[in-house]
CSV table of C-alpha atoms and ligand atoms in Angstrom, one decimal:
chain,number,residue,atom,x,y,z
U,1,MET,CA,0.0,0.0,0.0
U,2,SER,CA,1.4,3.4,-1.0
U,3,ARG,CA,1.8,6.1,1.7
U,4,ASN,CA,-1.0,8.1,0.1
U,5,SER,CA,-3.5,5.2,0.3
U,6,MET,CA,-2.4,4.5,3.9
U,7,ILE,CA,-3.3,8.1,4.9
U,8,LYS,CA,-6.6,7.8,3.1
U,9,THR,CA,-7.5,4.5,4.7
U,10,VAL,CA,-6.6,5.7,8.2
U,11,SER,CA,-8.6,8.9,7.6
U,12,VAL,CA,-11.7,7.0,6.5
U,13,ILE,CA,-11.4,4.7,9.6
U,14,ILE,CA,-11.1,7.7,12.0
U,15,PHE,CA,-14.1,9.4,10.3
U,16,ALA,CA,-16.2,6.2,10.6
U,17,VAL,CA,-15.3,5.8,14.3
U,18,LEU,CA,-16.1,9.4,15.1
U,19,THR,CA,-19.4,9.3,13.1
U,20,THR,CA,-20.5,6.1,14.8
U,21,TRP,CA,-19.5,7.4,18.2
U,22,SER,CA,-21.4,10.7,17.9
U,23,GLY,CA,-24.3,8.9,16.1
U,24,ILE,CA,-24.8,6.6,19.1
U,25,GLN,CA,-24.9,9.6,21.4
U,26,PHE,CA,-27.4,11.5,19.3
U,27,TYR,CA,-29.5,8.4,19.0
U,28,GLN,CA,-29.5,7.9,22.8
U,29,HIS,CA,-30.4,11.6,23.3
U,30,ARG,CA,-33.3,11.4,20.8
U,31,HIS,CA,-34.7,8.3,22.4
U,32,TYR,CA,-34.2,8.9,26.1
U,33,GLN,CA,-37.5,9.0,27.9
U,34,LEU,CA,-37.9,11.3,30.8
U,35,PRO,CA,-39.9,9.8,33.7
U,36,ILE,CA,-42.6,12.0,35.1
U,37,VAL,CA,-44.4,11.0,38.3
U,38,ALA,CA,-48.0,12.2,38.2
U,39,GLY,CA,-48.6,13.6,41.7
U,40,PRO,CA,-51.8,13.3,43.8
U,41,GLY,CA,-53.4,16.3,42.0
U,42,VAL,CA,-53.3,14.7,38.5
U,43,THR,CA,-56.7,13.4,37.5
U,44,LYS,CA,-56.2,12.5,33.9
U,45,VAL,CA,-53.4,12.4,31.2
U,46,VAL,CA,-54.2,12.8,27.5
U,47,LYS,CA,-52.1,13.3,24.4
U,48,LEU,CA,-51.9,16.6,22.4
U,49,SER,CA,-52.8,14.6,19.4
U,50,ASP,CA,-56.3,14.2,20.9
U,51,TYR,CA,-56.8,17.8,19.8
U,52,CYS,CA,-55.1,17.4,16.3
U,53,ALA,CA,-55.1,14.0,14.7
U,54,GLY,CA,-52.2,14.9,12.5
U,55,LEU,CA,-49.8,14.7,15.5
U,56,LYS,CA,-50.6,11.0,16.2
U,57,GLY,CA,-47.6,8.8,15.8
U,58,THR,CA,-45.1,11.7,15.3
U,59,MET,CA,-42.2,12.8,17.6
U,60,ALA,CA,-44.2,16.0,18.1
U,61,ASP,CA,-47.0,14.3,20.1
U,62,THR,CA,-46.7,14.9,23.8
U,63,HIS,CA,-48.5,14.3,27.2
U,64,VAL,CA,-51.1,16.8,28.6
U,65,PHE,CA,-51.7,16.5,32.4
U,66,PHE,CA,-55.0,17.6,33.9
U,67,LEU,CA,-55.3,18.5,37.6
U,68,GLN,CA,-59.0,18.9,38.2
U,69,GLY,CA,-60.3,20.1,41.5
U,70,LYS,CA,-63.5,18.7,43.2
U,71,GLU,CA,-65.2,22.1,42.8
U,72,GLU,CA,-65.9,23.6,39.4
U,73,GLY,CA,-64.1,26.8,38.6
U,74,GLY,CA,-61.8,28.3,36.0
U,75,LYS,CA,-59.1,26.7,33.9
U,76,ILE,CA,-55.5,27.5,33.2
U,77,LEU,CA,-53.1,25.9,30.6
U,78,ILE,CA,-49.4,26.0,31.5
U,79,ILE,CA,-47.0,25.4,28.6
U,80,ALA,CA,-43.4,24.4,29.2
U,81,ASN,CA,-40.4,23.8,26.9
U,82,THR,CA,-41.8,25.7,24.0
U,83,HIS,CA,-38.0,26.2,23.7
U,84,SER,CA,-36.3,23.1,25.0
U,85,ASN,CA,-33.0,25.0,25.5
U,86,GLU,CA,-34.7,26.9,28.3
U,87,PRO,CA,-35.3,23.9,30.7
U,88,VAL,CA,-36.3,26.2,33.6
U,89,ALA,CA,-39.8,25.7,32.1
U,90,ILE,CA,-40.0,21.9,32.3
U,91,LEU,CA,-38.5,22.0,35.8
U,92,SER,CA,-41.2,24.4,36.9
U,93,ALA,CA,-43.9,22.3,35.2
U,94,LEU,CA,-42.8,19.1,36.9
U,95,VAL,CA,-42.7,20.8,40.3
U,96,MET,CA,-46.4,21.5,39.7
U,97,ILE,CA,-47.3,18.1,38.2
U,98,GLU,CA,-45.6,16.1,40.9
U,99,ASN,CA,-46.8,18.2,43.9
U,100,ALA,CA,-49.7,20.6,43.3
U,101,ARG,CA,-53.3,19.8,44.4
U,102,VAL,CA,-56.2,21.7,42.9
U,103,GLU,CA,-59.1,22.6,45.2
U,104,LYS,CA,-61.2,24.5,42.7
U,105,GLY,CA,-61.0,24.7,38.9
U,106,THR,CA,-58.6,22.9,36.6
U,107,VAL,CA,-54.8,23.2,35.9
U,108,ILE,CA,-53.7,21.7,32.6
U,109,ILE,CA,-50.0,21.3,32.0
U,110,ILE,CA,-48.0,20.4,28.9
U,111,PRO,CA,-44.4,19.9,30.2
U,112,GLN,CA,-42.7,19.1,26.9
U,113,PHE,CA,-44.5,21.3,24.4
U,114,ASN,CA,-42.0,21.1,21.6
U,115,ASN,CA,-41.2,17.4,22.1
U,116,SER,CA,-39.3,17.3,18.9
U,117,GLY,CA,-37.2,20.3,19.9
U,118,SER,CA,-36.4,18.5,23.2
U,119,ARG,CA,-34.8,15.7,21.1
U,120,ASN,CA,-32.7,18.1,19.1
U,121,THR,CA,-29.4,19.6,20.1
U,122,LYS,CA,-27.0,22.4,19.1
U,123,PRO,CA,-23.6,20.8,18.6
U,124,GLY,CA,-22.1,24.0,17.0
U,125,ASP,CA,-22.5,25.7,20.4
U,126,GLY,CA,-21.3,22.6,22.3
U,127,TYR,CA,-24.6,22.1,24.1
U,128,PRO,CA,-24.6,19.2,26.7
U,129,LEU,CA,-27.0,16.4,25.6
U,130,PHE,CA,-28.3,15.8,29.2
U,131,PHE,CA,-28.2,17.4,32.6
U,132,ASP,CA,-28.9,16.0,36.0
U,133,VAL,CA,-30.8,17.6,38.9
U,134,PRO,CA,-29.7,16.3,42.3
U,135,THR,CA,-32.6,14.9,44.5
U,136,GLY,CA,-32.9,13.2,47.8
U,137,TRP,CA,-33.0,9.8,46.1
U,138,GLY,CA,-30.3,10.2,43.5
U,139,SER,CA,-30.3,12.4,40.4
U,140,LYS,CA,-33.0,13.0,37.8
U,141,LYS,CA,-31.7,13.0,34.2
U,142,PHE,CA,-33.2,15.4,31.7
U,143,ARG,CA,-32.6,15.8,27.9
U,144,MET,CA,-31.2,19.3,27.1
U,145,GLY,CA,-33.0,20.3,23.9
U,146,ASN,CA,-32.8,23.0,21.3
U,147,ARG,CA,-34.9,26.1,20.5
U,148,ASN,CA,-36.3,24.6,17.3
U,149,ALA,CA,-37.8,21.2,16.4
U,150,SER,CA,-35.5,18.5,15.0
U,151,PRO,CA,-35.1,18.5,11.2
U,152,LEU,CA,-35.5,14.7,11.5
U,153,ASP,CA,-39.2,15.5,12.3
U,154,GLN,CA,-39.8,18.5,10.1
U,155,TRP,CA,-37.8,19.1,6.9
U,156,PRO,CA,-37.0,20.8,4.6
U,157,ASP,CA,-37.1,24.4,5.8
U,158,PRO,CA,-38.5,27.0,3.4
U,159,ASP,CA,-36.3,30.0,2.3
U,160,VAL,CA,-38.6,32.3,4.2
U,161,TYR,CA,-41.4,31.2,6.7
U,162,VAL,CA,-44.7,32.8,5.7
U,163,HIS,CA,-46.7,33.0,8.9
U,164,TYR,CA,-50.2,31.6,8.8
U,165,PRO,CA,-52.7,33.3,8.6
U,166,GLU,CA,-51.2,36.8,8.8
U,167,ARG,CA,-48.6,36.2,6.0
U,168,GLN,CA,-45.8,38.1,7.8
U,169,LEU,CA,-42.4,37.0,6.5
U,170,LEU,CA,-40.3,35.3,9.3
U,171,SER,CA,-36.9,33.6,9.4
U,172,TYR,CA,-36.8,30.2,7.7
U,173,LEU,CA,-35.9,28.7,11.1
U,174,ASP,CA,-39.1,29.9,12.7
U,175,VAL,CA,-41.1,27.3,10.8
U,176,ARG,CA,-39.6,24.9,13.5
U,177,ASN,CA,-40.1,27.4,16.4
U,178,THR,CA,-43.3,26.8,18.4
U,179,ASN,CA,-43.2,30.4,19.6
U,180,ARG,CA,-43.6,31.6,16.0
U,181,THR,CA,-46.1,29.1,14.6
U,182,TRP,CA,-49.2,30.2,16.6
U,183,PRO,CA,-52.1,29.9,16.0
U,184,GLY,CA,-51.2,27.1,13.6
U,185,ARG,CA,-53.4,25.0,11.3
U,186,SER,CA,-54.4,21.3,11.2
U,187,ASP,CA,-52.8,20.7,7.8
U,188,GLY,CA,-49.7,22.9,8.1
U,189,PRO,CA,-46.1,22.0,8.9
U,190,LEU,CA,-45.7,19.8,12.0
U,191,MET,CA,-45.0,22.6,14.4
U,192,GLU,CA,-48.1,24.5,13.2
U,193,LYS,CA,-50.0,21.3,14.1
U,194,VAL,CA,-48.6,21.5,17.6
U,195,THR,CA,-49.8,25.1,18.2
U,196,TYR,CA,-53.1,24.3,16.4
U,197,ALA,CA,-53.7,21.4,18.8
U,198,ALA,CA,-53.0,23.8,21.8
U,199,MET,CA,-55.4,26.4,20.3
U,200,GLN,CA,-58.1,23.6,20.0
U,201,LEU,CA,-57.5,22.6,23.6
U,202,LEU,CA,-57.9,26.2,24.7
U,203,ARG,CA,-61.2,26.6,22.7
U,204,GLU,CA,-62.7,23.2,23.5
U,205,GLU,CA,-61.9,23.2,27.2
U,206,HIS,CA,-62.9,26.9,27.6
U,207,VAL,CA,-59.6,27.8,29.2
U,208,ASP,CA,-59.4,31.2,31.0
U,209,LEU,CA,-55.6,31.6,31.3
U,210,ALA,CA,-52.6,30.4,29.3
U,211,ILE,CA,-49.0,30.8,30.6
U,212,ASP,CA,-46.1,30.0,28.3
U,213,ILE,CA,-42.9,29.6,30.4
U,214,HIS,CA,-39.4,30.5,29.1
U,215,GLY,CA,-35.9,31.6,30.0
U,216,ALA,CA,-34.0,34.5,28.4
U,217,GLU,CA,-30.5,36.0,28.1
U,218,THR,CA,-29.4,38.4,30.8
U,219,MET,CA,-28.3,40.8,28.0
U,220,PHE,CA,-31.8,40.8,26.5
U,221,PRO,CA,-34.2,43.4,27.9
U,222,VAL,CA,-37.2,41.0,27.8
U,223,THR,CA,-36.2,39.0,30.9
U,224,ASN,CA,-37.3,38.8,34.5
U,225,CYS,CA,-40.8,39.7,33.2
U,226,ILE,CA,-44.3,38.8,32.2
U,227,VAL,CA,-45.1,39.5,28.5
U,228,ALA,CA,-48.8,40.4,28.1
U,229,PRO,CA,-51.1,41.7,25.4
U,230,ASP,CA,-53.6,44.5,26.3
U,231,LYS,CA,-56.3,42.0,27.4
U,232,SER,CA,-54.0,40.4,30.0
U,233,MET,CA,-52.2,43.6,31.0
U,234,ARG,CA,-54.2,44.4,34.2
U,235,ILE,CA,-53.7,41.0,35.7
U,236,ALA,CA,-50.0,40.9,34.6
U,237,THR,CA,-49.3,44.3,36.1
U,238,ILE,CA,-50.9,43.5,39.5
U,239,ALA,CA,-49.2,40.0,39.6
U,240,SER,CA,-45.8,41.5,38.8
U,241,MET,CA,-46.1,44.3,41.4
U,242,THR,CA,-47.3,41.8,44.0
U,243,VAL,CA,-44.4,39.3,43.6
U,244,THR,CA,-41.9,42.1,43.5
U,245,ALA,CA,-43.3,43.6,46.7
U,246,MET,CA,-44.0,40.4,48.6
U,247,GLU,CA,-41.5,37.8,47.5
U,248,GLY,CA,-38.3,39.7,47.1
U,249,PHE,CA,-37.3,39.2,43.4
U,250,GLU,CA,-37.4,41.6,40.5
U,251,ASN,CA,-40.2,41.3,37.9
U,252,HIS,CA,-41.7,43.7,35.4
U,253,VAL,CA,-44.2,43.7,32.5
U,254,GLU,CA,-43.5,43.9,28.8
U,255,PRO,CA,-46.3,44.6,26.3
U,256,SER,CA,-46.9,42.0,23.6
U,257,PRO,CA,-46.0,43.8,20.3
U,258,LYS,CA,-49.1,43.9,18.0
U,259,GLY,CA,-47.1,43.7,14.7
U,260,PHE,CA,-45.0,40.7,15.6
U,261,ARG,CA,-46.9,37.5,14.6
U,262,GLY,CA,-46.7,33.9,15.6
U,263,LEU,CA,-45.9,34.3,19.3
U,264,SER,CA,-48.1,32.6,22.0
U,265,HIS,CA,-48.8,35.9,23.9
U,266,ARG,CA,-50.0,37.5,20.6
U,267,GLU,CA,-52.0,34.8,18.8
U,268,ILE,CA,-53.6,33.0,21.8
U,269,GLY,CA,-55.1,36.4,22.7
U,270,ASP,CA,-56.2,37.3,19.2
U,271,TYR,CA,-57.5,33.8,18.2
U,272,SER,CA,-59.3,32.7,21.4
U,273,ASP,CA,-61.1,34.0,24.5
U,274,THR,CA,-58.1,32.9,26.7
U,275,LEU,CA,-55.9,35.5,28.5
U,276,PRO,CA,-52.3,34.7,27.5
U,277,PHE,CA,-49.1,35.5,29.4
U,278,LEU,CA,-45.4,34.6,28.7
U,279,LEU,CA,-42.9,34.4,31.5
U,280,GLU,CA,-39.1,34.9,31.2
U,281,ALA,CA,-36.4,34.2,33.8
U,282,PRO,CA,-32.7,35.1,33.4
U,283,THR,CA,-30.7,32.3,31.9
U,284,PRO,CA,-27.0,33.1,31.6
U,285,PHE,CA,-26.4,29.9,29.7
U,286,LEU,CA,-28.2,31.4,26.7
U,287,ASP,CA,-26.0,34.6,26.5
U,288,GLN,CA,-23.5,34.6,23.7
U,289,PRO,CA,-20.3,35.8,25.5
U,290,THR,CA,-20.0,33.1,28.1
U,291,GLY,CA,-17.4,30.3,28.7
U,292,PRO,CA,-18.2,26.7,27.7
U,293,LYS,CA,-21.8,25.8,27.6
U,294,THR,CA,-21.6,23.3,30.5
U,295,VAL,CA,-24.2,21.7,32.7
U,296,ASP,CA,-22.7,23.7,35.6
U,297,LEU,CA,-23.4,27.0,33.7
U,298,LEU,CA,-26.9,25.8,32.9
U,299,LEU,CA,-27.8,25.0,36.5
U,300,LYS,CA,-25.8,27.6,38.5
U,301,GLY,CA,-25.7,30.5,36.0
U,302,LYS,CA,-22.2,31.5,37.1
U,303,ASP,CA,-19.9,32.9,34.4
U,304,PRO,CA,-16.9,35.2,34.7
U,305,PHE,CA,-17.6,37.0,31.4
U,306,ILE,CA,-21.2,37.7,32.4
U,307,LEU,CA,-20.0,39.0,35.7
U,308,SER,CA,-17.6,41.3,34.0
U,309,LEU,CA,-20.4,42.6,31.7
U,310,SER,CA,-22.5,43.1,34.7
U,311,LYS,CA,-19.9,45.5,36.1
U,312,GLN,CA,-20.0,47.4,32.8
U,313,LYS,CA,-23.8,47.7,33.2
U,314,LYS,CA,-24.4,45.7,30.0
U,315,LEU,CA,-27.0,43.4,31.6
U,316,PHE,CA,-30.7,43.9,32.1
U,317,VAL,CA,-30.8,42.0,35.5
U,318,PRO,CA,-28.9,42.3,38.7
U,319,TYR,CA,-25.9,39.9,38.7
U,320,ASP,CA,-23.2,39.1,41.1
U,321,LYS,CA,-20.7,36.2,42.0
U,322,SER,CA,-23.6,34.0,43.1
U,323,GLY,CA,-24.7,33.7,39.5
U,324,TRP,CA,-28.4,32.9,38.7
U,325,PRO,CA,-29.1,29.4,40.1
U,326,MET,CA,-31.8,27.3,38.7
U,327,GLU,CA,-33.8,27.2,42.0
U,328,LYS,CA,-34.2,31.0,41.8
U,329,ARG,CA,-35.4,30.8,38.2
U,330,VAL,CA,-37.9,28.0,38.9
U,331,GLY,CA,-39.0,29.7,42.1
U,332,GLN,CA,-39.7,32.9,40.3
U,333,HIS,CA,-41.8,31.1,37.7
U,334,CYS,CA,-43.8,29.1,40.3
U,335,SER,CA,-44.5,32.3,42.2
U,336,VAL,CA,-45.6,34.3,39.2
U,337,VAL,CA,-47.8,31.5,37.9
U,338,LEU,CA,-49.5,31.2,41.3
U,339,GLU,CA,-49.9,35.0,41.6
U,340,ILE,CA,-51.5,35.3,38.1
U,341,MET,CA,-54.0,32.6,39.1
U,342,HIS,CA,-54.6,34.3,42.4
U,343,GLN,CA,-55.3,37.7,40.8
U,344,TYR,CA,-57.6,36.2,38.2
U,345,SER,CA,-59.5,34.2,40.9
U,346,MET,CA,-60.1,37.3,43.1
U,347,LYS,CA,-61.7,39.2,40.1
U,348,ASN,CA,-63.6,36.2,38.8
U,349,PRO,CA,-64.8,34.2,41.9
U,350,ASP,CA,-67.0,31.9,39.9
U,351,ARG,CA,-64.1,31.0,37.6
U,352,ALA,CA,-61.5,30.8,40.4
U,353,ILE,CA,-58.6,28.4,40.3
U,354,LEU,CA,-57.4,27.4,43.8
U,355,VAL,CA,-54.2,25.4,44.1
U,356,SER,CA,-52.5,24.1,47.3
U,357,ASN,CA,-49.2,22.4,48.0
U,358,ALA,CA,-47.4,24.3,45.2
U,359,PRO,CA,-44.1,25.8,46.4
U,360,HIS,CA,-43.2,29.5,46.0
U,361,TYR,CA,-39.9,31.3,45.3
U,362,ALA,CA,-38.7,31.2,49.0
U,363,ASP,CA,-39.4,27.4,49.2
U,364,LEU,CA,-37.5,26.6,46.0
U,365,VAL,CA,-34.5,28.8,47.1
U,366,LYS,CA,-34.5,27.1,50.5
U,367,ASN,CA,-35.0,23.4,49.4
U,368,GLY,CA,-33.7,23.3,45.8
U,369,VAL,CA,-35.5,22.0,42.7
U,370,GLY,CA,-34.7,18.3,43.2
U,371,HIS,CA,-36.5,18.3,46.6
U,372,TYR,CA,-39.8,18.4,44.7
U,373,PHE,CA,-39.2,15.5,42.3
U,374,HIS,CA,-40.4,12.0,43.3
U,375,ASN,CA,-38.5,8.8,42.8
U,376,PRO,CA,-39.9,7.2,39.6
U,377,ASN,CA,-38.9,3.7,41.0
U,378,GLU,CA,-41.3,4.2,43.9
U,379,ALA,CA,-44.1,5.7,41.8
U,380,LYS,CA,-47.6,4.2,42.4
U,381,LYS,CA,-48.9,1.9,39.7
U,382,GLY,CA,-50.3,3.9,36.8
U,383,SER,CA,-48.8,7.2,37.9
U,384,LEU,CA,-45.5,7.0,35.9
U,385,TYR,CA,-45.4,8.6,32.4
U,386,PHE,CA,-42.5,9.0,30.0
U,387,ASN,CA,-42.0,12.0,27.8
D,1,ZN,ZN1,-38.0,31.0,24.9
């Protein structure tokens, strides 16, 4: 064998080994099933495809948890992991699913809204494939997903995404972004089917409130806030002022822009009777100028570059050496969700939603997030779900 052929053969072998090795990891990530223990408040679990048949049998289908109180009242839909690279959302949703009890009304939770996106990753940014949350019984393993659905589930992308039905021109990538494809359609691209199914759920179940939970960069002004259209503004403002005054963390309200289409807080409000809200909590992991995108950065939010930018007043949130730990972010979201429900219930007593055994900000900061997750190996028969 000539020297040239030898180099070529060795290169092909190295390439094949690396491709197989990474392929196995991507396969394991895509097919890992997250155990979710349905807590004492869960009364039924359905699939999102029950509201749009086109989702059946696809990677975009996902569980919908219902926590129905004994007494009739109002209804709220909580959506998490619209963006699966903002896992503060699914952690907050699981804290609710595994612990909350509903006394009056109904709480509906979709913990893995863009299920396909949660099985996608961002190798160019060096995203970890998984992260572990420590608990009293060991650690709970989560998939770290991406902002957009996997091209394995929805492909090819158009040159430009033409929003339906407003026809606004959006980035080609937004066709796989479930915070741009609202209100969706039953025969559109897969992610439009996901948002269409949620719209059908809101309309068929006569849902009063919808909350879409996110995380955002510390260098982005829309963070530590509730985004609300005009119709939700009064409740958002009172809820924001109350948590700021009573619970000791910063929060403000941002208006939902009227001319920017496809977002949950815009289209849910315009295309249903539901009052929408979108919550953001600071997530240093998402900022561009950070060190490596490690699990530690994701969970603790500590980064020397962000700290230095904070000293130069480049951030939109307070930031010091303690970083922005996950328990603070989850705690903020839990408190804001509970306060929005509380404010709505006070103004609409016949449509009240009363929840007990759901932790607030101070509880999460004191106990940590893992404290609220139950051991799937000890789950009661019929109460374990995989998503
Ligand atoms: Zn987001």
